[in-house]
CSV table of C-alpha atoms and ligand atoms in Angstrom, one decimal:
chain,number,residue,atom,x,y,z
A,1,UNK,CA,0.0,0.0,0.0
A,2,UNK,CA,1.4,3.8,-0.3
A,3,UNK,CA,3.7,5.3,1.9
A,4,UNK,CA,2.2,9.0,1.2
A,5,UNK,CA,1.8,9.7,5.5
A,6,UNK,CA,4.9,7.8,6.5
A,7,UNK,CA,7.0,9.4,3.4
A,8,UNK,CA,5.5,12.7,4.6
A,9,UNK,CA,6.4,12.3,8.4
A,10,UNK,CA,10.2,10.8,7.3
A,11,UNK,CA,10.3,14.0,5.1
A,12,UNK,CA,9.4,16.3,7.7
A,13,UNK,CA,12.1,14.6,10.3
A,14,UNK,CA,14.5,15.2,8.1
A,15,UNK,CA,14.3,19.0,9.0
A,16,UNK,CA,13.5,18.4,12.6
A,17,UNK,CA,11.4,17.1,15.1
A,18,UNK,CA,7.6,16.2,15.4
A,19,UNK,CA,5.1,16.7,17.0
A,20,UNK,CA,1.3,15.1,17.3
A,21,UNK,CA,-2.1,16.4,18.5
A,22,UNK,CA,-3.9,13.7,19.9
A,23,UNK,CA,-8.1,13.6,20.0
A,24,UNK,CA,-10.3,11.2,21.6
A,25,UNK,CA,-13.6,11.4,19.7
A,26,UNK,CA,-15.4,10.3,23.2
A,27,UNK,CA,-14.2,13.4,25.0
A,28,UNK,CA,-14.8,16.5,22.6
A,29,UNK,CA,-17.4,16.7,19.9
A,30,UNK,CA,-16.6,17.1,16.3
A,31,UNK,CA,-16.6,20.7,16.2
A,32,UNK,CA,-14.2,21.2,18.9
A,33,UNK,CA,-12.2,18.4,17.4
A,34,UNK,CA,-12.2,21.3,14.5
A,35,UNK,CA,-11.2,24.3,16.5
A,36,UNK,CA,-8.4,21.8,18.6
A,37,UNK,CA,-6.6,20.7,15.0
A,38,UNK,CA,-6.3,24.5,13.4
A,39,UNK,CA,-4.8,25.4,17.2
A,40,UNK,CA,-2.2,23.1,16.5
A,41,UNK,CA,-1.4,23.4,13.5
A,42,UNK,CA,-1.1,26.8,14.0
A,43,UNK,CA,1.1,25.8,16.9
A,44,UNK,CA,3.4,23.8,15.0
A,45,UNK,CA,2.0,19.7,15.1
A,46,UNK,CA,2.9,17.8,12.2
A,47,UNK,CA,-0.3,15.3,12.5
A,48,UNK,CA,-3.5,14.9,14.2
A,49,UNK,CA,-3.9,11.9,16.3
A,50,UNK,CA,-7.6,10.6,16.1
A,51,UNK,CA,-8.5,7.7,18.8
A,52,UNK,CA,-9.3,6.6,22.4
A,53,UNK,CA,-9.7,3.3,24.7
A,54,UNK,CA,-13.1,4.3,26.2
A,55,UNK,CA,-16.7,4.6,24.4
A,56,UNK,CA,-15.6,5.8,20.9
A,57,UNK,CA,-17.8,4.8,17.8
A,58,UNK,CA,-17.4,4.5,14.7
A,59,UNK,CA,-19.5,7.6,13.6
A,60,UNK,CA,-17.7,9.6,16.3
A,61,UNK,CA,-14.1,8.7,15.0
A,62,UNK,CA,-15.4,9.5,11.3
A,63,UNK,CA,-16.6,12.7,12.0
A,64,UNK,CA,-13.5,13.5,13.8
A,65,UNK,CA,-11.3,12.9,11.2
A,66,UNK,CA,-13.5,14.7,8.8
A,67,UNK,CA,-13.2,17.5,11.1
A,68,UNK,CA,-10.0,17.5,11.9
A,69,UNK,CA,-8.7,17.2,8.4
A,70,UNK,CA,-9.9,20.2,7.4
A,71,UNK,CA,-6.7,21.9,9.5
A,72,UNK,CA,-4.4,21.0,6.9
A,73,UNK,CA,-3.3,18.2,8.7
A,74,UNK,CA,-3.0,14.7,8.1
A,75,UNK,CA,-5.4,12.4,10.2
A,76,UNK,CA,-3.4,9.2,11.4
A,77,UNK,CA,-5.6,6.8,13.3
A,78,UNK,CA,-4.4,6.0,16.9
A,79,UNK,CA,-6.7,3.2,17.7
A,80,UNK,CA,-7.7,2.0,20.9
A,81,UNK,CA,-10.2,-0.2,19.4
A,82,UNK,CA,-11.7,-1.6,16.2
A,83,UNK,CA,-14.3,0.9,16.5
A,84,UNK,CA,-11.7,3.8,15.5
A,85,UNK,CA,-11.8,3.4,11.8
A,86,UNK,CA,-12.9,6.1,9.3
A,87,UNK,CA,-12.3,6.5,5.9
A,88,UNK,CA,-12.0,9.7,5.8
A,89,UNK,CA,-8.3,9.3,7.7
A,90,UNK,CA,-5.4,9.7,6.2
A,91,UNK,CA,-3.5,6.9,7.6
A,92,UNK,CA,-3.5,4.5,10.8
A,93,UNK,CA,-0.5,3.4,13.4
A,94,UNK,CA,-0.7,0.3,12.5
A,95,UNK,CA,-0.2,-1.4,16.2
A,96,UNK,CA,1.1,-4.5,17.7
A,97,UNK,CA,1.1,-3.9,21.3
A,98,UNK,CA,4.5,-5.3,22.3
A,99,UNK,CA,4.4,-5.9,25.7
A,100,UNK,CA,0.9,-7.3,26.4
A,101,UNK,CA,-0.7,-10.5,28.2
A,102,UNK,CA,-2.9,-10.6,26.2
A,103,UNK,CA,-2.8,-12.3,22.9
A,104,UNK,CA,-6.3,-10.5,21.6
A,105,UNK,CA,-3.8,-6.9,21.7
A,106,UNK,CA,-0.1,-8.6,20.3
A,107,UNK,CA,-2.4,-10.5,17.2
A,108,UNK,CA,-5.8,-11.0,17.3
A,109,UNK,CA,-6.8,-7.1,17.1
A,110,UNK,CA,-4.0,-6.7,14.0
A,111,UNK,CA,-5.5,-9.8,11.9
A,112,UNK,CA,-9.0,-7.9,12.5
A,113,UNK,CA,-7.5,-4.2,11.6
A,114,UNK,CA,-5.8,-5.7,8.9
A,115,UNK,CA,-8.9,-6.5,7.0
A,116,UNK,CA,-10.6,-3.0,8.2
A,117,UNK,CA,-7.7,-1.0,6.9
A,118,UNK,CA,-7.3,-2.8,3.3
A,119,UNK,CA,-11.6,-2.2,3.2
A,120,UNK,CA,-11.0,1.4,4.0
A,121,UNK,CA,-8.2,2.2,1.9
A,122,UNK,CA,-6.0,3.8,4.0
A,123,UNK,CA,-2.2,3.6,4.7
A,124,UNK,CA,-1.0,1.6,7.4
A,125,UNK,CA,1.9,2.7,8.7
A,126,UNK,CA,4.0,0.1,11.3
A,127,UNK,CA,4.0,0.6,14.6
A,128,UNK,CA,5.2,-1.3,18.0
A,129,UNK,CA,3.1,0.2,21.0
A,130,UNK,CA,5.1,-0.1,24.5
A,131,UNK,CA,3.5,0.6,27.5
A,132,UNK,CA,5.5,2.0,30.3
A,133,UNK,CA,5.5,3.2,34.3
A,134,UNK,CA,1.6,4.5,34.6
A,135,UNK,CA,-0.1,3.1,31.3
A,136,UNK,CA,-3.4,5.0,32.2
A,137,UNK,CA,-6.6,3.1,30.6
A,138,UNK,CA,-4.6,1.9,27.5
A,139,UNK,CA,-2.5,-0.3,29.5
A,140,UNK,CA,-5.3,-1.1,31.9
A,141,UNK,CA,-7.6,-2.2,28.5
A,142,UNK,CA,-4.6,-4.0,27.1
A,143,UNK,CA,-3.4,-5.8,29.9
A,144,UNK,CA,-0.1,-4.3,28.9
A,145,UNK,CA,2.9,-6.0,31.5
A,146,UNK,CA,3.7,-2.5,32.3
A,147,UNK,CA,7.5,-1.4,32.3
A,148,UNK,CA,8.5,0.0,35.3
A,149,UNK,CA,9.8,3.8,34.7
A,150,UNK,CA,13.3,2.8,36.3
A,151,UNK,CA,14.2,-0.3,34.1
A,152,UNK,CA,15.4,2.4,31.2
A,153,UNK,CA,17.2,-1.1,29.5
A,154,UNK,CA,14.4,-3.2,29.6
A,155,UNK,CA,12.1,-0.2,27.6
A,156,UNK,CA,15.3,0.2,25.0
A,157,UNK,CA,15.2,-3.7,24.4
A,158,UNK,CA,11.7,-3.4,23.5
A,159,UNK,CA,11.9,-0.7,21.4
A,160,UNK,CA,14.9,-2.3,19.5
A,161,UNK,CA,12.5,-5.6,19.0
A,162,UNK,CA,9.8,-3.6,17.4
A,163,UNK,CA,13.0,-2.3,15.4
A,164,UNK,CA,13.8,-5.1,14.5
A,165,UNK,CA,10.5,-6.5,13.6
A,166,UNK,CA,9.9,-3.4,10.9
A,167,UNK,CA,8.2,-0.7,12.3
A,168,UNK,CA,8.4,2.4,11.3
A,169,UNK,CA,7.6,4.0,14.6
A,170,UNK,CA,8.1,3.0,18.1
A,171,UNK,CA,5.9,4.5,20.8
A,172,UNK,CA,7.0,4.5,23.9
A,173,UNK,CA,3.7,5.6,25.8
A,174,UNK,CA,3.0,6.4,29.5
A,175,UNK,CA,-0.5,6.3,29.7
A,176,UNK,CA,-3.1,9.3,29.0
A,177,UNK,CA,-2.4,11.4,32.3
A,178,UNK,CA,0.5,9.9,33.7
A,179,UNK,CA,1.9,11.9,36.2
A,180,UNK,CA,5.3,11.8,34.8
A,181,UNK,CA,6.7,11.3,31.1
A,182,UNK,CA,8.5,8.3,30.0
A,183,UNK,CA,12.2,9.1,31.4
A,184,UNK,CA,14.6,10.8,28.5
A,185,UNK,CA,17.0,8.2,29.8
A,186,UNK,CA,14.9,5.5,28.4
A,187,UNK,CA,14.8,7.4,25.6
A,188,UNK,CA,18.1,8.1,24.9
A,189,UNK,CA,19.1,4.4,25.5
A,190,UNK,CA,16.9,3.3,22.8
A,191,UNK,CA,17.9,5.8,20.2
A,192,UNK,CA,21.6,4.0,21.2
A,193,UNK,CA,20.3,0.6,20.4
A,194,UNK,CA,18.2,1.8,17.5
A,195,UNK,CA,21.5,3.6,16.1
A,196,UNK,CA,24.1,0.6,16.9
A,197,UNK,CA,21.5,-2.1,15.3
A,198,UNK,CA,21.2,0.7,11.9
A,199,UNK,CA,17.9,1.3,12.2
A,200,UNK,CA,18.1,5.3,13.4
A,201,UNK,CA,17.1,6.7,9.7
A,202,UNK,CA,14.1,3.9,9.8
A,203,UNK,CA,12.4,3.7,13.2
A,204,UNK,CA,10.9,7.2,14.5
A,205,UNK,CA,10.7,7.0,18.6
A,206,UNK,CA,7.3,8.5,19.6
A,207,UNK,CA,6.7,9.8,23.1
A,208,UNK,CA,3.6,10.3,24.5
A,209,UNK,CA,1.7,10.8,28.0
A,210,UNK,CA,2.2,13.4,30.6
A,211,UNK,CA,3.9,16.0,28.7
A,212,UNK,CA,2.7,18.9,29.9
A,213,UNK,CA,5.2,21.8,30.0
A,214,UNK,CA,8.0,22.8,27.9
A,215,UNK,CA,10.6,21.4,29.7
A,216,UNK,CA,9.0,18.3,29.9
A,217,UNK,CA,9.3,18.3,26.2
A,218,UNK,CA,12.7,19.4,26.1
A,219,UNK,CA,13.8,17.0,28.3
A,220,UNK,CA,12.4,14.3,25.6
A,221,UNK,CA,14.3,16.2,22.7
A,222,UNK,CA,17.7,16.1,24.4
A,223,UNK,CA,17.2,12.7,24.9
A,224,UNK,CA,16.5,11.7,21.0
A,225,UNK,CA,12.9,11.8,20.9
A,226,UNK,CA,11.7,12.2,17.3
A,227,UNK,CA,7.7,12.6,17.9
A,228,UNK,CA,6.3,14.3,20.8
A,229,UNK,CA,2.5,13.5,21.1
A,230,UNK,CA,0.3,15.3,23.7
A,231,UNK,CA,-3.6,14.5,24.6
A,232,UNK,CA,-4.6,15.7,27.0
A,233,UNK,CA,-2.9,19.5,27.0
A,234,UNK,CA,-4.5,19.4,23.6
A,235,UNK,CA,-8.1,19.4,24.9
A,236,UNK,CA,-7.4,21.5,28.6
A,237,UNK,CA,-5.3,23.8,27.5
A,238,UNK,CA,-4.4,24.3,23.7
A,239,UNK,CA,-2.7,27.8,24.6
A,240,UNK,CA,0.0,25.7,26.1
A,241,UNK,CA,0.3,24.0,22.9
A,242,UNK,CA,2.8,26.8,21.1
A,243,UNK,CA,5.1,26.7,23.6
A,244,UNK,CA,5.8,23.0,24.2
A,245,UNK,CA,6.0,22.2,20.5
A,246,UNK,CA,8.8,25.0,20.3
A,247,UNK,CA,10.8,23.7,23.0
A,248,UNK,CA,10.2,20.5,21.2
A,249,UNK,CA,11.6,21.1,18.5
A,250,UNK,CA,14.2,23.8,19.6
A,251,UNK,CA,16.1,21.4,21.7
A,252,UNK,CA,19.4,19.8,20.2
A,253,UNK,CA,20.2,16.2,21.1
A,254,UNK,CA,22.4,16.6,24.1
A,255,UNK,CA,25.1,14.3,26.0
A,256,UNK,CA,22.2,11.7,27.0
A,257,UNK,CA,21.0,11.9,23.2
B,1,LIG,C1,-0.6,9.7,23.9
B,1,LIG,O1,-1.6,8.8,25.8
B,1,LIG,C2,-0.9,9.9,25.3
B,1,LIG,O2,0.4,8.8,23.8
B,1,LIG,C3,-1.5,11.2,25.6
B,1,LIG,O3,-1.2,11.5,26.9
B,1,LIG,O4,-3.1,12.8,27.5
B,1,LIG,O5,-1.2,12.7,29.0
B,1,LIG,O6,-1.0,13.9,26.8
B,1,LIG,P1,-1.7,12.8,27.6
């Protein structure tokens, strides 16, 4: 299938970070979805992020997108069930959840979104999912085997096996809410492991839940984070948007990068 969104998104890394909007279609209604995705892209995002664990249909997540799309933006699918298909998306992250109990969330759920995405036509674009420290309601829902925050080694050796499997991004997610990030050192460490195995120009390491200030965000940059996505800052407070994407992308790999 095409590689328009992931082409687009490699293209875009190429002159610097990223960063994604995230909208659950059960918490805000079409039109704010609408009003949330031209704040950010005024604000800087790449990509709007269209998906949630909780109560989302299928009529909700289409007219999201629909919404949504009319930013400007690409709509990538971030689905938290089957029922977060729409054709009117651009593109899904096409997820295995790597570190779940559960065999329903590791292959049963991608043999059943398989057949969705083909029917709706849109790109699938790889993705290993990787639920770490807090894991919110996704990792609740997904009986993910949670990674504690301070095992920064065993994170990096899961995000070198979704590497190594093919995806194209690795998201390395806290949890919707968490009260702290995933930790730059786990971060960094991966990028290390991504870079020794050759895979740096391939895999894209998304980071996501908690991220709520600027320094938060800068924190991730230094550390080699190449896709910053933020929910629920997106929906409270899209003022504070501008400012954490800047730092985002302002901030130059440092020593721990
Ligand atoms: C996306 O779950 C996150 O990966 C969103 O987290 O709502 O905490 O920004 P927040």
């Amino acid at each position: 299938m095409r590689r328009r969104i992931l082409n687009y998104l490699l293209e875009r890394r190429a002159k610097g970070r990223l960063h994604f909007a995230l909208i659950d279609p059960d918490k805000v209604s079409p039109k704010e979805a609408g009003e949330i995705a031209r704040t950010a892209a005024q604000a800087g995002s790449d990509a709007i992020l269209v998906g949630g664990s909780l109560g989302v249909l299928e009529a909700e997540t289409e007219a999201v997108a629909r919404e949504a799309k009319k930013s400007g933006l690409p709509v990538i699918l971030f689905p938290g069930a089957l029922t977060n298909a729409a054709r009117s998306a651009d593109a899904v992250l096409f997820m295995h959840l790597l570190n779940s109990d559960d065999p329903y969330y590791t292959s049963v759920a991608p043999v059943q979104g398989a057949m969705l995405v083909l029917k709706l036509g849109i790109e699938p674009i790889p993705t290993s999912y990787i639920i770490i420290g807090y894991g919110g309601a996704a990792g609740f829902i997904a009986r993910a085997r949670i990674i504690p925050y301070e095992k920064p080694e065993l994170i990096a050796a899961h995000a070198l096996a979704g590497a190594m499997l093919g995806s194209k991004i690795i998201y390395l997610e806290a949890g919707s809410g968490a009260p702290r990030p995933i930790p730059p050192e786990a971060v960094a460490l991966s990028k290390r492991l991504l870079a020794k195995a050759g895979f740096d120009c391939e895999a894209l390491i998304a980071v996501g839940g908690g991220i709520r200030t600027p320094e938060a965000a800068s924190a991730l940059a230094e550390a080699g984070a190449d896709i910053l996505v933020t929910g629920t800052i997106v929906e409270e407070n899209p003022e504070a948007l501008h400012d954490i994407i800047s730092a985002f992308k302002a901030s130059i790999p440092g020593e721990t990068g």
